[in-house]
Coordinates of C-alpha atoms and ligand atoms in Angstrom, one line a residue:
X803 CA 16.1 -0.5 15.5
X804 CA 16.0 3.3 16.1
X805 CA 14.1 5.3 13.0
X806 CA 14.7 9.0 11.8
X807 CA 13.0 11.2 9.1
X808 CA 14.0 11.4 5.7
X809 CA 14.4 15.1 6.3
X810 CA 16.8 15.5 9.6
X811 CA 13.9 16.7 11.7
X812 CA 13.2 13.8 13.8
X813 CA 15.2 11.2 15.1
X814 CA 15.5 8.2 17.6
X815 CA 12.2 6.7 17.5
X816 CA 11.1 2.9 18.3
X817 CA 8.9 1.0 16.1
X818 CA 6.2 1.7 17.6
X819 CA 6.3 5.6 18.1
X820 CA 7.1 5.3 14.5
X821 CA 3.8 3.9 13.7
X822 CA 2.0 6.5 15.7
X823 CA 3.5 9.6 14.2
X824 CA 2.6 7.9 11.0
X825 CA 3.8 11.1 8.9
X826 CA 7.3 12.4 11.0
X827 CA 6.4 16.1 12.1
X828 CA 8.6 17.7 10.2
X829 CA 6.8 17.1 7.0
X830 CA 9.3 14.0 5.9
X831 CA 8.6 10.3 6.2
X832 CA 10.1 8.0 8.8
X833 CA 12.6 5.2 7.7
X834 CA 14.3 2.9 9.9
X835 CA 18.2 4.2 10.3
X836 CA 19.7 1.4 8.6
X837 CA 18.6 -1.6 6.7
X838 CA 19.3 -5.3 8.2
X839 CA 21.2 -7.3 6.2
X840 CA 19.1 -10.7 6.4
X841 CA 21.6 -13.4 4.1
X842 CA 22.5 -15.1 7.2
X843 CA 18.6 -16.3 7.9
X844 CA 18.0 -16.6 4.0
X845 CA 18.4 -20.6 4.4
X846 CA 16.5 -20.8 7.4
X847 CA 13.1 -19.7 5.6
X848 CA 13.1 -22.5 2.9
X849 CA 10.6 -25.1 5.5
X850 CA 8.4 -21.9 6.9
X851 CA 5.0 -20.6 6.4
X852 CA 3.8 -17.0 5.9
X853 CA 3.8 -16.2 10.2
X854 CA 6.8 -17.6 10.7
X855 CA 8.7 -15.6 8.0
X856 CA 7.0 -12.9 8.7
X857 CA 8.3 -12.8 12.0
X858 CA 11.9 -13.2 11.0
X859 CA 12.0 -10.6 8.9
X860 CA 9.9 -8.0 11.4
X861 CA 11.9 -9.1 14.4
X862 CA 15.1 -7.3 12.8
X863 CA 12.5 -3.6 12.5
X864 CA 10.9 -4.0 15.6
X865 CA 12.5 -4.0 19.5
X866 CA 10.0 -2.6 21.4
X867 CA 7.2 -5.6 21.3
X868 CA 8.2 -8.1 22.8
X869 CA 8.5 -12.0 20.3
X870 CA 5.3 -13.5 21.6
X871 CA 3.1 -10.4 21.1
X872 CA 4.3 -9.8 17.8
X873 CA 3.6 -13.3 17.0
X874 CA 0.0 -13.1 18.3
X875 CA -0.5 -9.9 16.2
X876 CA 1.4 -11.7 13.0
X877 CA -1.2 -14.6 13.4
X878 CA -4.5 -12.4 14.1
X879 CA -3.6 -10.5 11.3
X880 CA -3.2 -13.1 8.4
X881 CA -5.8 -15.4 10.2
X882 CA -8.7 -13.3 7.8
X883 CA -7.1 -14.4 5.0
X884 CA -8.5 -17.1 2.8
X885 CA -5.7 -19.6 1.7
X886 CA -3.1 -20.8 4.6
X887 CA -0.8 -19.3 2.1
X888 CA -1.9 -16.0 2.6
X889 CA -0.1 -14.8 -0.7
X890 CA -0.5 -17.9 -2.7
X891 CA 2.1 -18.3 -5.9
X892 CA 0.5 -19.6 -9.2
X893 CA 1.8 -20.2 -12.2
X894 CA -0.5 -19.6 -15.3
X895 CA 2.3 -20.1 -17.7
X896 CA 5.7 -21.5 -18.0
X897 CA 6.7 -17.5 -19.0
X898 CA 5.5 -15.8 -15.5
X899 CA 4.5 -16.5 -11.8
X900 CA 1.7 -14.8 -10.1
X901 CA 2.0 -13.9 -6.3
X902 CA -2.1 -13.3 -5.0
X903 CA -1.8 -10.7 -2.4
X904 CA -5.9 -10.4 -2.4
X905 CA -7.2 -13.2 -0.4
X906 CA -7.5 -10.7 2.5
X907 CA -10.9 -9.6 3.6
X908 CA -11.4 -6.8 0.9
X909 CA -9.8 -8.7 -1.6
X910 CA -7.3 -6.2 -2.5
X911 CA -3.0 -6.3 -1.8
X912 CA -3.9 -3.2 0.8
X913 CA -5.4 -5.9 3.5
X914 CA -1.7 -7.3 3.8
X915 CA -0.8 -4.4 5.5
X916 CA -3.8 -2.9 6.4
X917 CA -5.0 -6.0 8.8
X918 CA -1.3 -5.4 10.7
X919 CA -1.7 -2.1 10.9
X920 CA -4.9 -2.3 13.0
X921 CA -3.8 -4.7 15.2
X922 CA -0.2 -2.6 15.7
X923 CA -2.6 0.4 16.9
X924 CA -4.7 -1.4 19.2
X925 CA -2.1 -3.2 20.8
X926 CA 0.3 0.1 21.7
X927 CA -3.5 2.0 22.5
X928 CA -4.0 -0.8 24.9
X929 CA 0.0 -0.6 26.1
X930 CA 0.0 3.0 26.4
X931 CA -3.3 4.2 26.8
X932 CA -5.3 6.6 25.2
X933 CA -7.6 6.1 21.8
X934 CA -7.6 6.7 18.3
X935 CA -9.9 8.9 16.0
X936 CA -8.8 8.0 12.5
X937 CA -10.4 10.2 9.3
X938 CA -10.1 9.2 6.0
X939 CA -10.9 10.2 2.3
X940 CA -11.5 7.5 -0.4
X941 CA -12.2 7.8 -3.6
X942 CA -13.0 4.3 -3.6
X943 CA -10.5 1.1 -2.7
X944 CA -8.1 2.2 0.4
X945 CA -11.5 3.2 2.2
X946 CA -12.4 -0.4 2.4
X947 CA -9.3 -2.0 3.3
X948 CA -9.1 0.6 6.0
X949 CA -12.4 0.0 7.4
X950 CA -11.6 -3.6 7.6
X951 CA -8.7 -3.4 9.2
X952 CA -10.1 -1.2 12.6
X953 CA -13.5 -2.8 12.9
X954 CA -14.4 -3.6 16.5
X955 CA -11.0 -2.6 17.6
X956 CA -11.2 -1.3 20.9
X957 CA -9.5 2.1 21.7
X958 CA -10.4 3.2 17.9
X959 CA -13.3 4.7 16.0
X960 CA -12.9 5.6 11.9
X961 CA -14.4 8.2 10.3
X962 CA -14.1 7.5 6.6
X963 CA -15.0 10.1 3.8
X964 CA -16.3 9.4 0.3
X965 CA -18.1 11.5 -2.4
X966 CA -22.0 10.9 -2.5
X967 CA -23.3 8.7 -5.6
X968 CA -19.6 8.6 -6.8
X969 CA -18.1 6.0 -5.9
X970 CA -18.7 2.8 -7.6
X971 CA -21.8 0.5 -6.5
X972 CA -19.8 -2.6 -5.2
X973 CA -17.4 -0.1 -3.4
X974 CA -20.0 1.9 -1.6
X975 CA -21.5 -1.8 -0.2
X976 CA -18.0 -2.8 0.5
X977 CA -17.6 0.0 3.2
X978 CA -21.1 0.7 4.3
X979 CA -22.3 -2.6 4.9
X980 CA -19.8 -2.7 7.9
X981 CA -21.8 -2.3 10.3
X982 CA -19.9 -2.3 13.9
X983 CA -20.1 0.4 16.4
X984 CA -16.5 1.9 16.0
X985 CA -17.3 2.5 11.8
X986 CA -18.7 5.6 10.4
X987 CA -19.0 5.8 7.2
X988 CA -19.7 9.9 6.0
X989 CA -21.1 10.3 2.8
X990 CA -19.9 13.8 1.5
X991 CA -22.0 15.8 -0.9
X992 CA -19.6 16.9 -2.8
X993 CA -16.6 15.2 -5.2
X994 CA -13.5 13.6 -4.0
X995 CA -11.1 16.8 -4.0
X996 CA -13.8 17.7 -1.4
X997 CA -13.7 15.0 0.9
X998 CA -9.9 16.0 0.7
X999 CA -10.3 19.3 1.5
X1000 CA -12.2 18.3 4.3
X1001 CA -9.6 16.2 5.9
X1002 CA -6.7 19.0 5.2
X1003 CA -8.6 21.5 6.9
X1004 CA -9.7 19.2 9.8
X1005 CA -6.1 18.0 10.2
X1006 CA -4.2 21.6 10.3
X1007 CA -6.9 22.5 12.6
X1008 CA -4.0 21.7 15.5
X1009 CA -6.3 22.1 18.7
X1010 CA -9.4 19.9 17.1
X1011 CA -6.6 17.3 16.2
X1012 CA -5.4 17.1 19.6
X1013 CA -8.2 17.0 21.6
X1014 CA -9.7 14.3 19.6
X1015 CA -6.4 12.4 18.8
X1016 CA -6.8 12.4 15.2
X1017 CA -4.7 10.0 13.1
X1018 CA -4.5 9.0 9.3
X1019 CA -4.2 5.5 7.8
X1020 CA -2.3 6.7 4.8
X1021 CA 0.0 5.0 2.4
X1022 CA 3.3 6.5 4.4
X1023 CA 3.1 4.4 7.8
X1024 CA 6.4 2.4 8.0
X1025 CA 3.8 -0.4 9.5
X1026 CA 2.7 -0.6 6.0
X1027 CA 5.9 -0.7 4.2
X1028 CA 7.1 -3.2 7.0
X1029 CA 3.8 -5.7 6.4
X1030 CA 5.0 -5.5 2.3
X1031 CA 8.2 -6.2 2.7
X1032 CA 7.4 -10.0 4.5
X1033 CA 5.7 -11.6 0.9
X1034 CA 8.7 -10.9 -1.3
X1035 CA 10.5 -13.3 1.0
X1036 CA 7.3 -15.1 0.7
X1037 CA 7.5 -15.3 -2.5
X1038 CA 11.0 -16.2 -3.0
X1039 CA 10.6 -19.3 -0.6
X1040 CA 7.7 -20.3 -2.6
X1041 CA 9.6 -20.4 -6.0
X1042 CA 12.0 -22.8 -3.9
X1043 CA 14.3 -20.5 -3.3
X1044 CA 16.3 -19.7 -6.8
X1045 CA 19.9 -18.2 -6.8
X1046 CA 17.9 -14.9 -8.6
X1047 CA 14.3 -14.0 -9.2
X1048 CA 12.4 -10.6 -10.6
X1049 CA 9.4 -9.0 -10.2
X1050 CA 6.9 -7.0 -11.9
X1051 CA 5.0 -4.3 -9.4
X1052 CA 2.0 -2.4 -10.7
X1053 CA 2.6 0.7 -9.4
X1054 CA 0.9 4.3 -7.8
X1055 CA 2.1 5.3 -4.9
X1056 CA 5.6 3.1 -4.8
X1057 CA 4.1 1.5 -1.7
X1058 CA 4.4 -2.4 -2.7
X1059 CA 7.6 -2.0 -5.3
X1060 CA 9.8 -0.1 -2.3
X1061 CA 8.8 -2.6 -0.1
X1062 CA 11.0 -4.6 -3.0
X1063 CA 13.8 -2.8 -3.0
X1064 CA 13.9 -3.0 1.2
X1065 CA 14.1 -6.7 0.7
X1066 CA 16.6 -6.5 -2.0
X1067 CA 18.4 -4.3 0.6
X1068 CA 18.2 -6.9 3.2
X1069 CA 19.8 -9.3 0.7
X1070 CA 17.0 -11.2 -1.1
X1071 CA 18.2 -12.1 -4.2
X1072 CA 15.9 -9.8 -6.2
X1073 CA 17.9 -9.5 -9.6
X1074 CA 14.8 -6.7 -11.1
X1075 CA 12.5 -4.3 -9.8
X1076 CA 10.3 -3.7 -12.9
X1077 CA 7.9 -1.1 -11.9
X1078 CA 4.8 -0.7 -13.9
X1079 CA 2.6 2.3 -14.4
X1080 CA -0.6 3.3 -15.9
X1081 CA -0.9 6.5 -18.5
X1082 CA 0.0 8.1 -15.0
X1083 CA 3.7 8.0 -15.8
X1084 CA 5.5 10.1 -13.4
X1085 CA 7.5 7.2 -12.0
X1086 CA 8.1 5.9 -14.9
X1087 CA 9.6 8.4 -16.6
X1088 CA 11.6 9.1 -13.4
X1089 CA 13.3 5.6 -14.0
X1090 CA 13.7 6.3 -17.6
X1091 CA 15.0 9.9 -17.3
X1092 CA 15.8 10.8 -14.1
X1093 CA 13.5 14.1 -13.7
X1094 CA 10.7 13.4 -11.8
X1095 CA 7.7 15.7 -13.2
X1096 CA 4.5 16.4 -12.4
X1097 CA 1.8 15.7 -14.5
X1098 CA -2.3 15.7 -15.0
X1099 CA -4.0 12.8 -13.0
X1100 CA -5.7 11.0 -15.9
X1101 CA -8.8 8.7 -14.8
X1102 CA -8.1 5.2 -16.0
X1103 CA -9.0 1.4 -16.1
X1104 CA -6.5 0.4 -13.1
X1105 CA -8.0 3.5 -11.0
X1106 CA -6.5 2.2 -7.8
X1107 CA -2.9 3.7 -9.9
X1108 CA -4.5 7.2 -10.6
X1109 CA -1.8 8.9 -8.9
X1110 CA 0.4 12.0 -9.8
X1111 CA 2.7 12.1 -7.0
X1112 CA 4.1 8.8 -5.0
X1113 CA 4.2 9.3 -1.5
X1114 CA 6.4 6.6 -0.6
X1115 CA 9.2 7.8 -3.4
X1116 CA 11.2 9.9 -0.9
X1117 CA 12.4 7.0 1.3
X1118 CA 13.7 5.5 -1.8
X1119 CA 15.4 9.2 -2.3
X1120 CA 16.5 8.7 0.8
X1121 CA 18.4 5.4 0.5
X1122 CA 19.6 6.1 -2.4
X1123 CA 20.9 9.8 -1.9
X1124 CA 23.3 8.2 0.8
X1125 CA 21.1 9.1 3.5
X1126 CA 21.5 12.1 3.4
X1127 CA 18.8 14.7 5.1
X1128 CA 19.7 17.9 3.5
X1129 CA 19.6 16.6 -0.1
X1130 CA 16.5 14.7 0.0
X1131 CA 15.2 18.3 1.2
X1132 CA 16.7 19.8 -1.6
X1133 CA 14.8 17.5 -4.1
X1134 CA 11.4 18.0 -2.4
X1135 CA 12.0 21.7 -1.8
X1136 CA 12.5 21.6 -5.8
X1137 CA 9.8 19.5 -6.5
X1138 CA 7.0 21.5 -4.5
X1139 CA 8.3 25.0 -5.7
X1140 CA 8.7 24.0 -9.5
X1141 CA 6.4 20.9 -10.0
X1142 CA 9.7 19.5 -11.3
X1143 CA 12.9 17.9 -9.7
X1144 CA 16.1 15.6 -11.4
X1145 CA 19.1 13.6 -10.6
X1146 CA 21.9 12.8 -12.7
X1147 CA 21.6 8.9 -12.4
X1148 CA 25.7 8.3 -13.7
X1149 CA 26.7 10.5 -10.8
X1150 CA 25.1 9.6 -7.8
X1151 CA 25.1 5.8 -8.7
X1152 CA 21.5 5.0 -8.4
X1153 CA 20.3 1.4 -8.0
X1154 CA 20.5 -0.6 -11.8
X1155 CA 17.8 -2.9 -10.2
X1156 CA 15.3 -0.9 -11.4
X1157 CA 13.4 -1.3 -14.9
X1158 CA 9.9 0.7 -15.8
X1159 CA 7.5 0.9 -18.1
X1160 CA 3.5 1.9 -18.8
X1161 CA 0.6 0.2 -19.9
X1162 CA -2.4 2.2 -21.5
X1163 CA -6.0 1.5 -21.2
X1164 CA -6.1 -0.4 -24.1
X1165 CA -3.2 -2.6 -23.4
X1166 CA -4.5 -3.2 -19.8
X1167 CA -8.0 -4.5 -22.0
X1168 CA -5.9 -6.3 -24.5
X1169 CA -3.4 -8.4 -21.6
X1170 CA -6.7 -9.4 -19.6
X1171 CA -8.4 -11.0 -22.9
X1172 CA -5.1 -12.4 -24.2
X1173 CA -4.1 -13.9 -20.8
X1174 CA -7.1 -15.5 -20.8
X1175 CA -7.3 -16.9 -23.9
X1176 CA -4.0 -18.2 -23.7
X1177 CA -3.6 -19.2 -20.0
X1178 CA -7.1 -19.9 -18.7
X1179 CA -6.0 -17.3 -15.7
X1180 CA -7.8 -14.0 -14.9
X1181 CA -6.0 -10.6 -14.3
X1182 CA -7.3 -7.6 -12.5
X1183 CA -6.9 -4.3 -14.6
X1184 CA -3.7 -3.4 -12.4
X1185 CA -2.4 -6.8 -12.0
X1186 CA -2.5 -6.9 -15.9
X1187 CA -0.9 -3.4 -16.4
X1188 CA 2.6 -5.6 -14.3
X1189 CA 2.0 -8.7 -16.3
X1190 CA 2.3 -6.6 -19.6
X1191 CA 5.2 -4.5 -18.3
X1192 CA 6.7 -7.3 -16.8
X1193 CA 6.8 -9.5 -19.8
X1194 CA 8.0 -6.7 -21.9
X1195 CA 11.1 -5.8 -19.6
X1196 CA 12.4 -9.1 -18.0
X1197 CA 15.8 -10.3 -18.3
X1198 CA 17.4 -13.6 -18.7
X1199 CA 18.1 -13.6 -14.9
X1200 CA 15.7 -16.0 -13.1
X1201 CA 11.8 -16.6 -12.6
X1202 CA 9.6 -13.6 -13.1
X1203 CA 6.8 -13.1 -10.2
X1204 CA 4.0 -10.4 -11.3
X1205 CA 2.1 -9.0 -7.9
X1206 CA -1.2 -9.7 -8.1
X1207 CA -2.9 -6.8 -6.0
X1208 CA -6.8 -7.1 -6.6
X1209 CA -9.3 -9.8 -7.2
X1210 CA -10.6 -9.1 -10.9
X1211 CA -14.7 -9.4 -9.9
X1212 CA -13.9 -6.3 -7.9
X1213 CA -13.6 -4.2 -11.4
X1214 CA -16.3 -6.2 -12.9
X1215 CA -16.8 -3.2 -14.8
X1216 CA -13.3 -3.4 -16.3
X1217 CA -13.1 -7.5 -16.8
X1218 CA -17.2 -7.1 -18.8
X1219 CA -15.5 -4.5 -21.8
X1220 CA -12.3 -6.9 -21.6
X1221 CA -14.1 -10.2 -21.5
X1222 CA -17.8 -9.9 -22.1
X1223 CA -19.0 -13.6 -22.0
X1224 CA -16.8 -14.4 -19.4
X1225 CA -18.7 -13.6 -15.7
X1226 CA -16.0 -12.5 -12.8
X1227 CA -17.8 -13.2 -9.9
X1228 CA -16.4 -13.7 -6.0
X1229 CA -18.7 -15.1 -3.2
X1230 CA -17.6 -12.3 -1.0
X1231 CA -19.1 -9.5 -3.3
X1232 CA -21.8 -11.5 -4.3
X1233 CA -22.7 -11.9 -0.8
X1234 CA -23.1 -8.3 -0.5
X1235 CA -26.0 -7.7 -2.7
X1236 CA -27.9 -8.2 0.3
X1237 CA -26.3 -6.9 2.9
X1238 CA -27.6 -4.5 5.4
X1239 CA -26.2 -1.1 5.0
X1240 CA -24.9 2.5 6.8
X1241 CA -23.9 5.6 6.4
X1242 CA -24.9 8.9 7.5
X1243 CA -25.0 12.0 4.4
X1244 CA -23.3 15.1 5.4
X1245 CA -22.8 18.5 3.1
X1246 CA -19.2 19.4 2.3
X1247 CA -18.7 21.7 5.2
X1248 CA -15.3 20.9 7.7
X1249 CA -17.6 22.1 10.8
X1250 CA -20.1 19.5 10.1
X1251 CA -17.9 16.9 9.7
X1252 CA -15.9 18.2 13.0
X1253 CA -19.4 18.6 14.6
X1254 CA -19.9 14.5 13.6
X1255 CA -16.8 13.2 14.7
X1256 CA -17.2 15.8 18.5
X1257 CA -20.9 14.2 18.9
X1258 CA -19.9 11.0 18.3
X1259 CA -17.3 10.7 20.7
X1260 CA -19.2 12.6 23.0
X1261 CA -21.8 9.6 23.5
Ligands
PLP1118 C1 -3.0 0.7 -4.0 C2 -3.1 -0.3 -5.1 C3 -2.0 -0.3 -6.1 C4 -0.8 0.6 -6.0 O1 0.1 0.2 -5.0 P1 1.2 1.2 -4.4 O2 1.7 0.7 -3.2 O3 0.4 2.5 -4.2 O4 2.2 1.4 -5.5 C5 -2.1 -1.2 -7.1 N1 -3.2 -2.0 -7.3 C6 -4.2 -2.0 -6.4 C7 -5.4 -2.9 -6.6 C8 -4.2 -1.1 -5.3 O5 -5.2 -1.1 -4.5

C-alpha cells in the first residue's frame, strides 16, 4: 500500500515513512491511495480476538514491516490494556450497546492508538536509525495518552506543554507523575493559546527542527486513524456478526468516526455513521447543511470535544471528492481565506451513511443521570453526548453501538453536578493521590523552551 497527500504534493510513500512525516509537507494529510476492500476476510474474524483482527485488517495498510513484527508490536501495544478484550462490548439496555475503548493506561479511547503509535516510532527509529524529539501542547487529555504511549522508549524523548495551574488536578498528576527519564513534562506560565504558540514558533523554526528531529503526536498520523479503524471490526465480531449494525461517535476532531467510515469502505457492514457533537457544532452542521463554518470554541462539559476545526475532515473530503487533489485544495484554500467553505451534497453524491446531531451541556447532565437511573450503567460526559445523539437518530437497521471514549471518574467533576450521591471512582486515579511527581516551570518564552529541549539532549 503506497500513500499520497490529500493535496497532490506528495506521493508514493510506505507505511512507515507515512508515519514519520506525520503531517505530509505540503500542508495536506496523508491517506493511503486506495482503500482495501476486506468482505472476503469478513467471515474469517467471527472466532478471533482483538490481535488477531487487528492484524488482518493492518496487514492490508502496511507492507513495509514484516507479519511477525507487526504482530509483536500489535501484542505490546494492547498488552497495557485491562480486559483481554481490549474494547469490551456491554450492553446496558436492550435499546443500545456500548463499545469501552478506555481500559488503556490513561483510561481514555486516545491509548488505542496512542500505545501503537509509540511502538510504530521506536521500532522504524531502531530500523532506521536516528531519534525522536516529540513536543506537545495539552490543554489537558491528549497530553497524557501521549506521555504514556513514549515512556521508556528508547530512541525518543517528549517534551509536553501545558498551562501552569490550568489544567485540571487529576490531569496535571496524570502526566507529571510519570516519572521516566525520556518524559519532560514543561509547565508553561502562561494559558493554553500560549503553549500553542510556543510549539508553532518552535516548529517553523526549520533549522532548530532539524537538528533536533522534532516530531508531533497530533491527531493527523495515519498510525492513528489505522489503530481506530481495527475496533469497529471489533466491535462488529462481538455483536456476533449481524447482517447491519450503527454507531454513535462523539465527535471533535473526526478522528474515531472516520476511522468508521474507512471500515465501512473496507466493507463492514456499517448501515449509520451517527456523529455526535457538543455546542461545538461545526460538523454537525456540515452534515446537516453542507457548508462547513467556522465558529467560536465554546468551553464545555465533554471538553475533550472543544474543537472548532476537525483535523481529520479533509481525508474524508478527500474520499469523498473522488480523490481528487485539486478540489480538496479548493475547499481548504476557501475555508482558510473565508472561515467558510460548501458542497452541494445532491451533486457530488456524498455518503448517505452519515447522520449528526448535538448535545448541549445540559442534555450531556440529563443523559448521564437518566442512564443511570434507568440502566444502572455510567456514562462519561462525551460518551453521553453519542448515547443521546445516537438514540435520537438511529434507524430501524440493526444494533446500535455508542463509542465509549473515557472512563467517567476521569470528569469526576462532571459525573458530581450530574450525579451527586453517586461516587465515580477508578483504582488507577485513586492511586495517584500519592504518587510522586515532576515537572520543571518555564515562562512562556519559545527560546526557553528551545534552550530546555537543546540542554536536555545535550546531557
Ligand atoms: C479525543 C476525544 C474525543 C474526540 O475524538 P475525535 O477523534 O477527535 O473525534 C472524544 N472523547 C474523548 C474522551 C476524547 O479524548
Amino acid at each position: 500500500m503506497r500513500y499520497v497527500s490529500t493535496r497532490g504534493g506528495v506521493a508514493d510513500l510506505s507505511f512507515c515513512d507515512a508515519v514519520m512525516m506525520g503531517l505530509a509537507s505540503d500542508g495536506g494529510l496523508l491517506v493511503p491511495e486506495s482503500i482495501p476492500d476486506f468482505r472476503d476476510e469478513l467471515d474469517d474474524l467471527s472466532s478471533l480476538g482483538y490481535t488477531a483482527i487487528a492484524e488482518r485488517v493492518m496487514r492490508r495498510f502496511i507492507d513495509d514491516i514484516p507479519s511477525d513484527a507487526l504482530a509483536d508490536l500489535i501484542k505490546r501495544s494492547y498488552a497495557t490494556f485491562d480486559d483481554p478484550r481490549v474494547t469490551p462490548l456491554v450492553q446496558p439496555s436492550a435499546d443500545y450497546h456500548v463499545l469501552e475503548l478506555f481500559h488503556g493506561p490513561t483510561l481514555a479511547f486516545k491509548d488505542v492508538a496512542l500505545q501503537f503509535l509509540g511502538n510504530i516510532f521506536e521500532y522504524v527509529l531502531a530500523r532506521d536509525g536516528g531519534h525522536l524529539n516529540i513536543l506537545g501542547a495539552t490543554s489537558g487529555d491528549t497530553g497524557s495518552a501521549a506521555i504514556a504511549g513514549v515512556r521508556g522508549k528508547s530512541g525518543i524523548n517528549i517534551f509536553i506543554m501545558f498551562p501552569e495551574g490550568k489544567t485540571s488536578a487529576l490531569q496535571e498528576k496524570q502526566m507529571t507523575s510519570v516519572l521516566d527519564e525520556n518524559v519532560q513534562n514543561l509547565a508553561i506560565e502562561g494559558s493554553f493559546d500560549d503553549c500553542q504558540s510556543i510549539l508553532k514558533a518552535v516548529f517553523n523554526d526549520l533549522p532548530f527542527k532539524d537538528r533536533h528531529q522534532m516530531g508531533a503526536v497530533n491527531s493527523v498520523n495515519w498510525a492513528r486513524v489505522l489503530a481506530q479503524v481495527v475496533y469497529y471490526f471489533v466491535a462488529w465480531v462481538q455483536l456476533g456478526s449481524p447482517a447491519a449494525f450503527q454507531v454513535a461517535v462523539p465527535t471533535g476532531n473526526f478522528g474515531n468516526i472516520f476511522a468508521g467510515y474507512i471500515a465501512r469502505k473496507m466493507g463492514l457492514p456499517i448501515s449509520t455513521l451517527i456523529l455526535a457533537t457538543n455546542q461545538n457544532d461545526i460538523l454537525d452542521r456540515f452534515f446537516r447543511t453542507g457548508r462547513y463554518e467556522r465558529g467560536e470554541v465554546h468551553f464545555t462539559h465533554s471538553p475533550a470535544m472543544d474543537i472548532q476545526v476537525a483535523s481529520n475532515f479533509e481525508r474524508y473530503l478527500y474520499y469523498e471528492m473522488g480523490q481528487d487533489p485539486a478540489k480538496v485544495s479548493a475547499f481548504m484554500q476557501d475555508f482558510q481565506t473565508t472561515g467558510s467553505a460548501g458542497i452541494n451534497f445532491n451533486t457530488l453524491n456524498f455518503d448517505a451513511a452519515f447522520r449528526s446531531g448535538s448535545a448541549s451541556d445540559a442534555e450531556i447532565l440529563a443523559t448521564i443521570s437518566e442512564t443511570y437511573a434507568a440502566d444502572d450503567y455510567l456514562l462519561d460526559p462525551h460518551t453521553a453526548v453519542g448515547v443521546k445523539v445516537g438514540m435520537e437518530l438511529k434507524r430501524e437497521d440493526g444494533p446500535l453501538v455508542c463509542m465509549a471514549t473515557a472512563h467517567p471518574a476521569k470528569f469526576d467533576d462532571v459525573m458530581a453536578k450530574a450525579l451527586p450521591e453517586v461516587e465515580v471512582t477508578h483504582p488507577t486515579l485513586a492511586a495517584l493521590a500519592d504518587a510522586e511527581t515532576r515537572k520543571t516551570v518555564l515562562p512562556a518564552e519559545v527560546e526557553t523552551v528551545q534552550a530546555f529541549i537543546e540542554q536536555f539532549n545535550a546531557r
